[in-house]
Tab-separated table of C-alpha atoms in Angstrom:
chain	number	residue	atom	x	y	z
A	232	MET	CA	0.000	0.000	0.000
A	233	LYS	CA	0.907	3.647	-0.407
A	234	ILE	CA	0.206	6.122	2.407
A	235	PHE	CA	-0.737	9.697	1.473
A	236	LYS	CA	-1.071	12.410	4.093
A	237	PHE	CA	-2.870	15.689	3.359
A	238	GLY	CA	-2.560	18.554	5.845
A	239	GLY	CA	-5.046	21.273	6.735
A	240	ALA	CA	-3.933	23.652	3.975
A	241	SER	CA	-4.650	21.003	1.323
A	242	VAL	CA	-8.318	20.665	2.388
A	243	LYS	CA	-9.051	24.230	3.550
A	244	ASP	CA	-11.999	24.800	1.163
A	245	ALA	CA	-14.067	23.102	-1.556
A	246	GLU	CA	-11.561	23.880	-4.333
A	247	SER	CA	-8.744	22.409	-2.237
A	248	VAL	CA	-10.708	19.187	-1.679
A	249	LYS	CA	-11.263	18.961	-5.435
A	250	ASN	CA	-7.517	19.456	-5.903
A	251	VAL	CA	-6.860	16.456	-3.616
A	252	SER	CA	-8.765	14.325	-6.131
A	253	MET	CA	-6.549	15.708	-8.923
A	254	VAL	CA	-3.429	14.816	-6.933
A	255	LEU	CA	-4.777	11.304	-6.428
A	256	LYS	CA	-5.574	11.032	-10.113
A	257	SER	CA	-1.948	11.893	-10.924
A	258	GLN	CA	-0.675	9.244	-8.465
A	259	GLY	CA	-3.131	6.446	-9.199
A	260	PHE	CA	-5.928	5.819	-6.727
A	261	THR	CA	-5.336	2.155	-5.920
A	262	LYS	CA	-4.154	0.380	-2.765
A	263	CYS	CA	-3.714	3.553	-0.762
A	264	LEU	CA	-4.582	4.915	2.646
A	265	LEU	CA	-5.213	8.650	3.015
A	266	VAL	CA	-4.520	10.374	6.326
A	267	ILE	CA	-6.305	13.742	6.445
A	268	SER	CA	-5.921	16.657	8.872
A	269	ALA	CA	-8.613	19.064	10.045
A	270	MET	CA	-9.620	21.639	7.432
A	271	GLY	CA	-7.655	24.908	7.325
A	272	LYS	CA	-7.392	26.467	10.798
A	273	THR	CA	-10.122	24.295	12.382
A	274	THR	CA	-7.789	22.947	15.092
A	275	ASN	CA	-7.002	26.504	16.252
A	276	GLU	CA	-10.708	27.359	16.208
A	277	LEU	CA	-11.637	24.281	18.260
A	278	GLU	CA	-8.850	25.142	20.722
A	279	LYS	CA	-10.631	28.465	21.206
A	280	VAL	CA	-13.871	26.559	21.969
A	281	VAL	CA	-12.051	24.672	24.757
A	282	GLU	CA	-10.600	27.924	26.152
A	283	LEU	CA	-14.035	29.597	26.166
A	284	TYR	CA	-15.563	26.509	27.826
A	285	PHE	CA	-13.084	26.645	30.712
A	286	LYS	CA	-13.600	30.391	31.053
A	287	LYS	CA	-17.343	29.662	31.282
A	288	ASP	CA	-17.813	31.940	28.282
A	289	ASN	CA	-20.073	31.568	25.226
A	290	TYR	CA	-18.400	28.697	23.370
A	291	GLN	CA	-21.621	27.729	21.504
A	292	THR	CA	-21.322	30.731	19.147
A	293	GLU	CA	-17.805	29.617	18.193
A	294	ILE	CA	-19.027	26.057	17.532
A	295	GLU	CA	-21.753	27.459	15.295
A	296	LYS	CA	-19.198	29.479	13.301
A	297	ILE	CA	-17.000	26.433	12.726
A	298	LYS	CA	-20.029	24.359	11.712
A	299	ARG	CA	-21.097	27.031	9.225
A	300	LYS	CA	-17.671	26.935	7.565
A	301	HIS	CA	-17.835	23.171	7.109
A	302	ILE	CA	-21.379	23.358	5.749
A	303	GLU	CA	-20.196	25.946	3.201
A	304	ILE	CA	-17.324	23.702	2.107
A	305	ALA	CA	-19.759	20.788	1.716
A	306	GLU	CA	-22.148	22.997	-0.284
A	307	GLY	CA	-19.344	23.463	-2.821
A	308	LEU	CA	-18.911	19.695	-3.168
A	309	PHE	CA	-22.284	17.951	-2.808
A	310	PRO	CA	-25.881	18.216	-4.031
A	311	GLU	CA	-28.317	19.850	-1.601
A	312	ASN	CA	-29.810	16.734	0.015
A	313	HIS	CA	-26.606	14.708	0.384
A	314	PRO	CA	-26.389	12.693	3.670
A	315	VAL	CA	-23.033	14.323	4.507
A	316	PHE	CA	-24.859	17.447	5.774
A	317	ALA	CA	-26.607	15.401	8.457
A	318	GLU	CA	-23.236	13.840	9.392
A	319	ILE	CA	-21.640	17.286	9.796
A	320	ASN	CA	-24.505	18.454	12.031
A	321	LEU	CA	-24.180	15.298	14.103
A	322	PHE	CA	-20.450	15.846	14.738
A	323	PHE	CA	-21.070	19.377	15.983
A	324	ASP	CA	-24.034	18.255	18.098
A	325	ASP	CA	-21.657	15.720	19.673
A	326	ILE	CA	-19.177	18.473	20.619
A	327	ASP	CA	-21.905	20.538	22.248
A	328	SER	CA	-23.401	17.501	23.980
A	329	PHE	CA	-20.016	16.421	25.369
A	330	LEU	CA	-19.294	19.878	26.793
A	331	ARG	CA	-22.764	20.129	28.364
A	332	ARG	CA	-22.440	16.841	30.237
A	333	ASN	CA	-18.683	16.879	30.943
A	334	LYS	CA	-17.696	16.783	34.620
A	335	SER	CA	-13.919	16.449	34.161
A	336	PRO	CA	-11.793	19.452	35.204
A	337	ASN	CA	-8.838	18.011	33.214
A	338	TYR	CA	-8.112	20.566	30.486
A	339	ASN	CA	-6.031	18.122	28.407
A	340	PHE	CA	-8.747	15.444	28.482
A	341	VAL	CA	-11.446	17.910	27.376
A	342	TYR	CA	-9.097	19.334	24.732
A	343	ASP	CA	-8.612	15.915	23.119
A	344	GLN	CA	-12.329	15.070	23.038
A	345	VAL	CA	-13.214	18.398	21.386
A	346	VAL	CA	-10.278	19.269	19.124
A	347	SER	CA	-10.164	15.788	17.556
A	348	CYS	CA	-13.575	16.428	15.977
A	349	GLY	CA	-11.870	18.563	13.323
A	350	GLU	CA	-10.239	15.468	11.830
A	351	MET	CA	-13.418	13.406	12.098
A	352	ILE	CA	-15.428	15.982	10.124
A	353	SER	CA	-12.788	16.677	7.459
A	354	THR	CA	-12.224	12.985	6.704
A	355	LYS	CA	-15.970	12.348	6.431
A	356	ILE	CA	-16.292	15.187	3.892
A	357	VAL	CA	-13.248	14.077	1.843
A	358	SER	CA	-14.229	10.397	1.914
A	359	GLU	CA	-17.801	11.135	0.817
A	360	TYR	CA	-16.600	13.476	-1.944
A	361	LEU	CA	-14.151	10.910	-3.333
A	362	ASN	CA	-16.896	8.265	-3.368
A	363	GLU	CA	-19.165	10.769	-5.092
A	364	ILE	CA	-16.670	11.127	-7.977
A	365	GLN	CA	-16.049	7.357	-8.163
A	366	PHE	CA	-12.783	7.184	-6.187
A	367	THR	CA	-14.113	4.308	-4.115
A	368	ASN	CA	-12.887	4.262	-0.519
A	369	GLN	CA	-13.826	3.221	3.007
A	370	TRP	CA	-13.861	5.746	5.852
A	371	LEU	CA	-12.029	4.562	8.980
A	372	ASP	CA	-12.138	5.860	12.524
A	373	SER	CA	-8.424	5.833	13.369
A	374	ARG	CA	-9.272	5.601	17.086
A	375	ASP	CA	-10.249	1.977	16.414
A	376	TYR	CA	-6.724	1.286	15.138
A	377	ILE	CA	-4.187	3.557	16.847
A	378	LYS	CA	-4.170	2.672	20.546
A	379	THR	CA	-2.379	4.806	23.130
A	380	ASP	CA	-1.980	5.385	26.836
A	381	ASN	CA	-3.989	8.174	28.500
A	382	SER	CA	-1.369	10.941	28.173
A	383	TYR	CA	-3.884	13.390	26.765
A	384	ARG	CA	-2.477	15.808	24.137
A	385	GLU	CA	0.751	13.768	23.918
A	386	GLY	CA	-0.395	10.160	23.541
A	387	VAL	CA	2.196	7.368	23.676
A	388	VAL	CA	1.410	4.683	21.095
A	389	ASN	CA	0.885	1.095	22.213
A	390	TRP	CA	2.632	-0.440	19.213
A	391	THR	CA	1.635	-4.043	19.951
A	392	LYS	CA	-2.104	-3.324	20.014
A	393	THR	CA	-1.900	-0.784	17.201
A	394	GLU	CA	-0.097	-3.167	14.856
A	395	GLU	CA	-2.557	-5.936	15.702
A	396	PHE	CA	-5.555	-3.748	14.744
A	397	ILE	CA	-4.038	-2.120	11.648
A	398	LYS	CA	-2.971	-5.480	10.222
A	399	THR	CA	-6.649	-6.437	9.921
A	400	LEU	CA	-7.084	-3.880	7.110
A	401	ASN	CA	-7.444	-5.191	3.565
A	402	PRO	CA	-4.413	-4.049	1.515
A	403	GLU	CA	-6.479	-4.203	-1.690
A	404	VAL	CA	-8.900	-1.499	-0.467
A	405	CYS	CA	-8.497	2.309	-0.372
A	406	TYR	CA	-9.142	3.985	2.964
A	407	VAL	CA	-9.586	7.527	4.286
A	408	THR	CA	-8.782	8.133	7.939
A	409	GLN	CA	-7.752	10.811	10.440
A	410	GLY	CA	-4.347	12.024	11.482
A	411	PHE	CA	-3.457	13.229	14.986
A	412	ILE	CA	-5.773	10.937	16.973
A	413	GLY	CA	-5.950	7.548	18.673
A	414	SER	CA	-7.729	6.198	21.742
A	415	ASP	CA	-6.873	4.837	25.183
A	416	ASP	CA	-8.034	1.625	26.898
A	417	ASN	CA	-11.327	3.309	27.848
A	418	ASN	CA	-11.884	4.389	24.215
A	419	PHE	CA	-11.479	8.069	25.047
A	420	THR	CA	-9.832	10.081	22.297
A	421	VAL	CA	-6.136	10.862	22.768
A	422	THR	CA	-4.261	13.213	20.434
A	423	LEU	CA	-0.666	12.502	19.436
A	424	GLY	CA	0.708	16.027	19.887
A	425	ARG	CA	0.203	19.162	17.799
A	426	GLU	CA	0.885	18.586	14.089
A	427	GLY	CA	0.785	14.830	14.779
A	428	SER	CA	-0.922	13.816	11.516
A	429	ASP	CA	2.431	13.024	9.866
A	430	TYR	CA	3.133	10.679	12.766
A	431	SER	CA	-0.248	8.966	12.268
A	432	ALA	CA	0.630	8.368	8.624
A	433	ALA	CA	3.985	6.871	9.655
A	434	ILE	CA	2.241	4.556	12.142
A	435	PHE	CA	-0.066	3.228	9.406
A	436	ALA	CA	2.893	2.948	6.989
A	437	TYR	CA	4.924	0.934	9.500
A	438	CYS	CA	2.098	-1.430	10.458
A	439	LEU	CA	1.038	-2.019	6.833
A	440	ASN	CA	4.613	-2.449	5.545
A	441	ALA	CA	3.797	0.312	3.070
A	442	GLU	CA	5.570	0.671	-0.242
A	443	ALA	CA	6.029	4.417	0.399
A	444	MET	CA	4.633	7.342	2.346
A	445	THR	CA	4.044	10.819	0.900
A	446	ILE	CA	3.038	13.980	2.709
A	447	TRP	CA	1.517	16.674	0.497
A	448	LYS	CA	2.409	20.258	1.436
A	449	ASP	CA	2.105	23.748	-0.018
A	450	VAL	CA	5.908	23.824	-0.445
A	451	PRO	CA	8.005	22.034	-3.129
A	452	GLY	CA	9.576	19.701	-0.549
A	453	VAL	CA	12.179	19.948	2.233
A	454	MET	CA	14.158	23.164	1.712
A	455	THR	CA	17.498	24.260	3.146
A	456	GLY	CA	15.463	26.713	5.214
A	457	ASP	CA	11.961	28.071	5.626
A	458	PRO	CA	11.594	30.478	2.656
A	459	ARG	CA	9.447	32.754	4.850
A	460	LYS	CA	12.397	33.244	7.223
A	461	PHE	CA	15.539	32.771	5.124
A	462	GLU	CA	16.687	34.026	1.740
A	463	ASP	CA	18.255	31.985	-1.084
A	464	VAL	CA	17.064	28.588	0.138
A	465	THR	CA	17.031	25.605	-2.210
A	466	LEU	CA	15.226	22.278	-2.466
A	467	LEU	CA	16.824	19.178	-0.970
A	468	SER	CA	15.863	16.475	-3.465
A	469	ASN	CA	17.393	13.550	-1.511
A	470	ILE	CA	18.278	13.316	2.171
A	471	SER	CA	18.943	10.453	4.574
A	472	TYR	CA	16.624	9.387	7.391
A	473	GLU	CA	19.284	10.553	9.866
A	474	GLU	CA	19.505	14.033	8.343
A	475	ALA	CA	15.696	14.371	8.253
A	476	ILE	CA	15.422	13.221	11.896
A	477	GLU	CA	18.025	15.784	12.994
A	478	MET	CA	16.318	18.574	11.027
A	479	ALA	CA	12.923	17.679	12.506
A	480	TYR	CA	14.333	17.476	16.032
A	481	TYR	CA	15.916	20.913	15.688
A	482	GLY	CA	12.580	22.345	14.558
A	483	ALA	CA	12.220	22.053	10.756
A	484	SER	CA	8.450	22.542	10.481
A	485	VAL	CA	8.004	20.529	7.281
A	486	ILE	CA	8.558	17.215	9.124
A	487	HIS	CA	7.033	16.106	12.428
A	488	PRO	CA	9.863	14.867	14.718
A	489	LYS	CA	8.309	11.456	15.486
A	490	THR	CA	7.549	10.620	11.847
A	491	LEU	CA	10.863	9.294	10.627
A	492	GLN	CA	11.835	6.519	13.027
A	493	PRO	CA	8.982	4.088	12.217
A	494	LEU	CA	9.754	4.535	8.502
A	495	GLN	CA	13.494	4.062	9.005
A	496	GLN	CA	12.876	0.839	10.964
A	497	LYS	CA	11.442	-0.778	7.827
A	498	ASN	CA	13.278	1.313	5.228
A	499	ILE	CA	10.008	2.775	3.862
A	500	PRO	CA	10.759	5.650	1.446
A	501	PHE	CA	9.255	8.950	2.555
A	502	TYR	CA	8.399	11.745	0.117
A	503	VAL	CA	7.532	15.393	0.740
A	504	LYS	CA	5.740	16.773	-2.322
A	505	SER	CA	3.672	19.750	-3.390
A	506	PHE	CA	-0.098	19.450	-3.803
A	507	VAL	CA	0.146	22.618	-5.918
A	508	ASP	CA	2.202	20.760	-8.547
A	509	PRO	CA	2.116	16.990	-7.878
A	510	THR	CA	4.211	16.245	-10.996
A	511	LYS	CA	7.311	17.788	-9.381
A	512	GLU	CA	9.677	15.309	-7.704
A	513	GLY	CA	9.812	16.950	-4.277
A	514	THR	CA	12.097	15.467	-1.608
A	515	LYS	CA	12.843	11.798	-1.064
A	516	VAL	CA	13.961	10.710	2.411
A	517	GLY	CA	15.599	7.298	2.553
A	518	ILE	CA	18.685	5.286	1.681
A	519	SER	CA	20.298	6.597	-1.507
A	520	ASP	CA	23.712	7.351	-2.970
A	521	LYS	CA	22.232	10.720	-4.052
A	522	ASN	CA	21.672	11.962	-0.486
A	523	GLN	CA	22.720	15.564	0.108
A	524	SER	CA	24.372	17.252	3.087
A	525	GLU	CA	23.746	20.904	2.282
A	526	GLU	CA	24.073	23.770	4.735
A	527	SER	CA	20.561	24.166	6.174
A	528	TYR	CA	18.977	26.723	8.522
A	529	ILE	CA	16.307	26.141	11.148
A	530	LEU	CA	14.725	28.731	13.422
A	531	LYS	CA	12.747	27.442	16.399
A	532	GLU	CA	10.860	30.328	17.981
A	533	ASN	CA	8.944	30.800	21.274
A	534	GLN	CA	11.585	29.018	23.344
A	535	THR	CA	12.484	29.628	26.996
A	536	LEU	CA	16.065	29.833	28.289
A	537	LEU	CA	16.438	28.619	31.872
A	538	LYS	CA	19.761	29.005	33.696
A	539	ILE	CA	20.134	26.916	36.858
A	540	SER	CA	22.907	27.010	39.457
A	541	THR	CA	23.377	25.677	42.979
A	542	ARG	CA	22.901	28.052	45.917
A	543	ASP	CA	26.078	26.914	47.721
A	544	PHE	CA	28.438	26.908	44.701
A	545	SER	CA	28.611	23.115	44.796
A	546	PHE	CA	28.768	21.186	41.530
A	547	ILE	CA	25.649	20.349	39.510
A	548	ALA	CA	25.798	16.620	40.257
A	549	GLU	CA	23.815	13.592	39.108
A	550	ASP	CA	21.233	13.924	41.887
A	551	HIS	CA	20.604	17.539	40.838
A	552	MET	CA	20.219	16.511	37.192
A	553	SER	CA	17.797	13.753	38.183
A	554	LEU	CA	15.654	16.236	40.147
A	555	ILE	CA	15.646	18.805	37.303
A	556	PHE	CA	14.723	16.284	34.612
A	557	GLY	CA	12.055	14.804	36.866
A	558	TYR	CA	10.359	18.224	36.959
A	559	LEU	CA	10.758	18.632	33.193
A	560	SER	CA	8.963	15.323	32.718
A	561	LYS	CA	6.260	16.244	35.239
A	562	TYR	CA	5.444	19.480	33.379
A	563	LYS	CA	5.853	18.001	29.872
A	564	ILE	CA	8.541	20.507	28.949
A	565	LYS	CA	11.015	19.430	26.271
A	566	VAL	CA	14.706	20.282	26.112
A	567	SER	CA	15.766	21.722	22.752
A	568	LEU	CA	19.370	22.376	23.809
A	569	MET	CA	21.356	21.955	27.006
A	570	GLN	CA	24.754	23.085	28.208
A	571	ASN	CA	26.288	22.335	31.579
A	572	SER	CA	29.392	23.404	33.469
A	573	ALA	CA	30.584	22.359	36.917
A	574	ILE	CA	28.259	24.760	38.759
A	575	SER	CA	25.505	25.613	36.301
A	576	LEU	CA	23.099	24.168	33.756
A	577	ALA	CA	21.516	26.112	30.886
A	578	LEU	CA	18.451	24.702	29.148
A	579	CYS	CA	16.668	25.944	26.043
A	580	LEU	CA	13.117	24.681	26.520
A	581	GLU	CA	10.008	24.117	24.442
A	582	ASP	CA	7.044	24.794	26.718
A	583	LYS	CA	3.994	23.732	24.683
A	584	PHE	CA	1.670	23.605	27.679
A	585	ASN	CA	2.798	26.880	29.327
A	586	HIS	CA	4.187	25.319	32.507
A	587	ALA	CA	7.565	27.138	32.576
A	588	ASP	CA	6.581	29.376	35.502
A	589	GLU	CA	5.490	26.371	37.572
A	590	LEU	CA	8.756	24.586	36.746
A	591	ASN	CA	10.725	27.663	37.753
A	592	ASP	CA	8.837	27.935	41.067
A	593	GLU	CA	9.657	24.300	41.888
A	594	LEU	CA	13.341	24.656	40.990
A	595	GLN	CA	13.764	27.876	43.000
A	596	LYS	CA	13.103	25.887	46.163
A	597	VAL	CA	16.478	24.202	45.617
A	598	PHE	CA	18.427	26.243	43.030
A	599	LYS	CA	19.094	29.768	41.864
A	600	THR	CA	17.447	30.278	38.484
A	601	GLU	CA	17.206	32.863	35.747
A	602	MET	CA	14.456	32.531	33.119
A	603	ILE	CA	14.299	34.368	29.781
A	604	LYS	CA	11.168	33.826	27.696
A	605	ASN	CA	10.506	34.314	23.970
A	606	VAL	CA	13.999	33.432	22.789
A	607	SER	CA	14.791	31.600	19.532
A	608	LEU	CA	16.980	28.594	18.808
A	609	PHE	CA	18.861	29.069	15.538
A	610	THR	CA	20.454	25.914	14.113
A	611	VAL	CA	22.787	25.562	11.137
A	612	ARG	CA	23.168	21.987	9.922
A	613	ASN	CA	26.265	21.060	7.889
A	614	ALA	CA	27.701	24.485	8.697
A	615	LYS	CA	30.578	25.590	6.482
A	616	LYS	CA	33.544	26.906	8.492
A	617	GLU	CA	33.959	29.920	6.241
A	618	ASN	CA	30.343	30.992	6.936
A	619	ILE	CA	30.302	30.711	10.732
A	620	ASP	CA	31.272	34.319	11.526
A	621	LYS	CA	28.390	35.758	9.499
A	622	PHE	CA	25.803	33.904	11.626
A	623	TYR	CA	26.842	35.956	14.676
A	624	GLN	CA	26.267	39.275	12.937
A	625	GLU	CA	23.276	41.281	14.237
A	626	ARG	CA	22.351	38.530	16.708
A	627	SER	CA	22.292	38.817	20.481
A	628	VAL	CA	23.635	35.382	21.458
A	629	LEU	CA	22.699	34.074	24.920
A	630	MET	CA	24.063	30.544	24.523
A	631	GLU	CA	25.922	28.717	21.779
A	632	GLN	CA	27.064	25.211	20.981
A	633	ILE	CA	29.174	23.929	18.085
A	634	SER	CA	29.565	20.248	17.265
A	635	LYS	CA	31.278	18.605	14.301
A	636	ASN	CA	28.841	19.932	11.705
A	637	THR	CA	26.092	21.741	13.647
A	638	LEU	CA	26.089	25.277	15.003
A	639	GLN	CA	23.361	26.229	17.487
A	640	MET	CA	22.702	29.506	19.217
A	641	VAL	CA	19.983	30.794	21.504
A	642	THR	CA	19.199	34.374	20.535
A	643	GLN	CA	16.947	37.237	21.603
């Protein structure tokens, strides 16, 4: 089977959904599984619903707005009395019904039950449209196949159960399913982390021993830098799994960090291609003698720099490190870069759930700390020695680290 993943931008309106069918036509619509994200900015809009709900504000108006958008998209794709309109209404009734009867104060649990509906609705619309134009497919609820623990908003996949369920799929059939979501042992929805649809596609690819996996983006492929942030960037036509994993880890937004390892395990080729022009080659990630190691630039914004030192000038020892990383785990804060000396530790942190202040409060009971928010982590992969000096120009550098072929700096 082939796995195709389409993100929110590729299904943002009726014309975009029609374009998906053109992409599929160019690729051949046989033996494939489509993983589809929520339409356009629906995830952001549903996040606002959750925020309003916890503020005890009028979230119903926001739900109605989102529903109206989806109805309008469907009106551009289906005849007036098509059953999909009833399905769309039902999904939004379910959101409202869940919030009315919910008793859980757990923000992350409520978030997952509500925000996941974006994927459910978008896949139903795309699946029904493809069937309407004779691209025969079956709609799947990915929560019946991807099983996780109950770490809401950051689900950990139970690979044994997941593989067991996914292997029951018929490889001769075409399927449409959701990215980003799975379910726990109690069948509650669990999301796999923001932008986790690529990871969902990789999970299906791994479990189905897929021939290849392609994600369709509004860019030509993996570039040497985000063209919105850097000048004179070029397309990387071939890169290794290792290079792609490093780029994703350092913050390259085109690839979700967890996507690559399942594909590398089974040597499944991974393509990043443009849904604007599906005939272009894009980027191939895999084993190849054509793999490139070009100088590449990655800017990871909205980071927090935390400097930690002991109060008595003793060394930062293993017991200190254990305590610090225990708190990082507790608050689900990820380390993007770390640097330690005998008496201090500096951490560049990604704080997706806004717990940095709580972490800092805990650490100040034992350590001296200094916290600087809204910094950026700038990474140069395969840095050329002759270029290094220019990267320091016009940058206020708070921390830096140079390894064999990677330059990293935390800047304000």
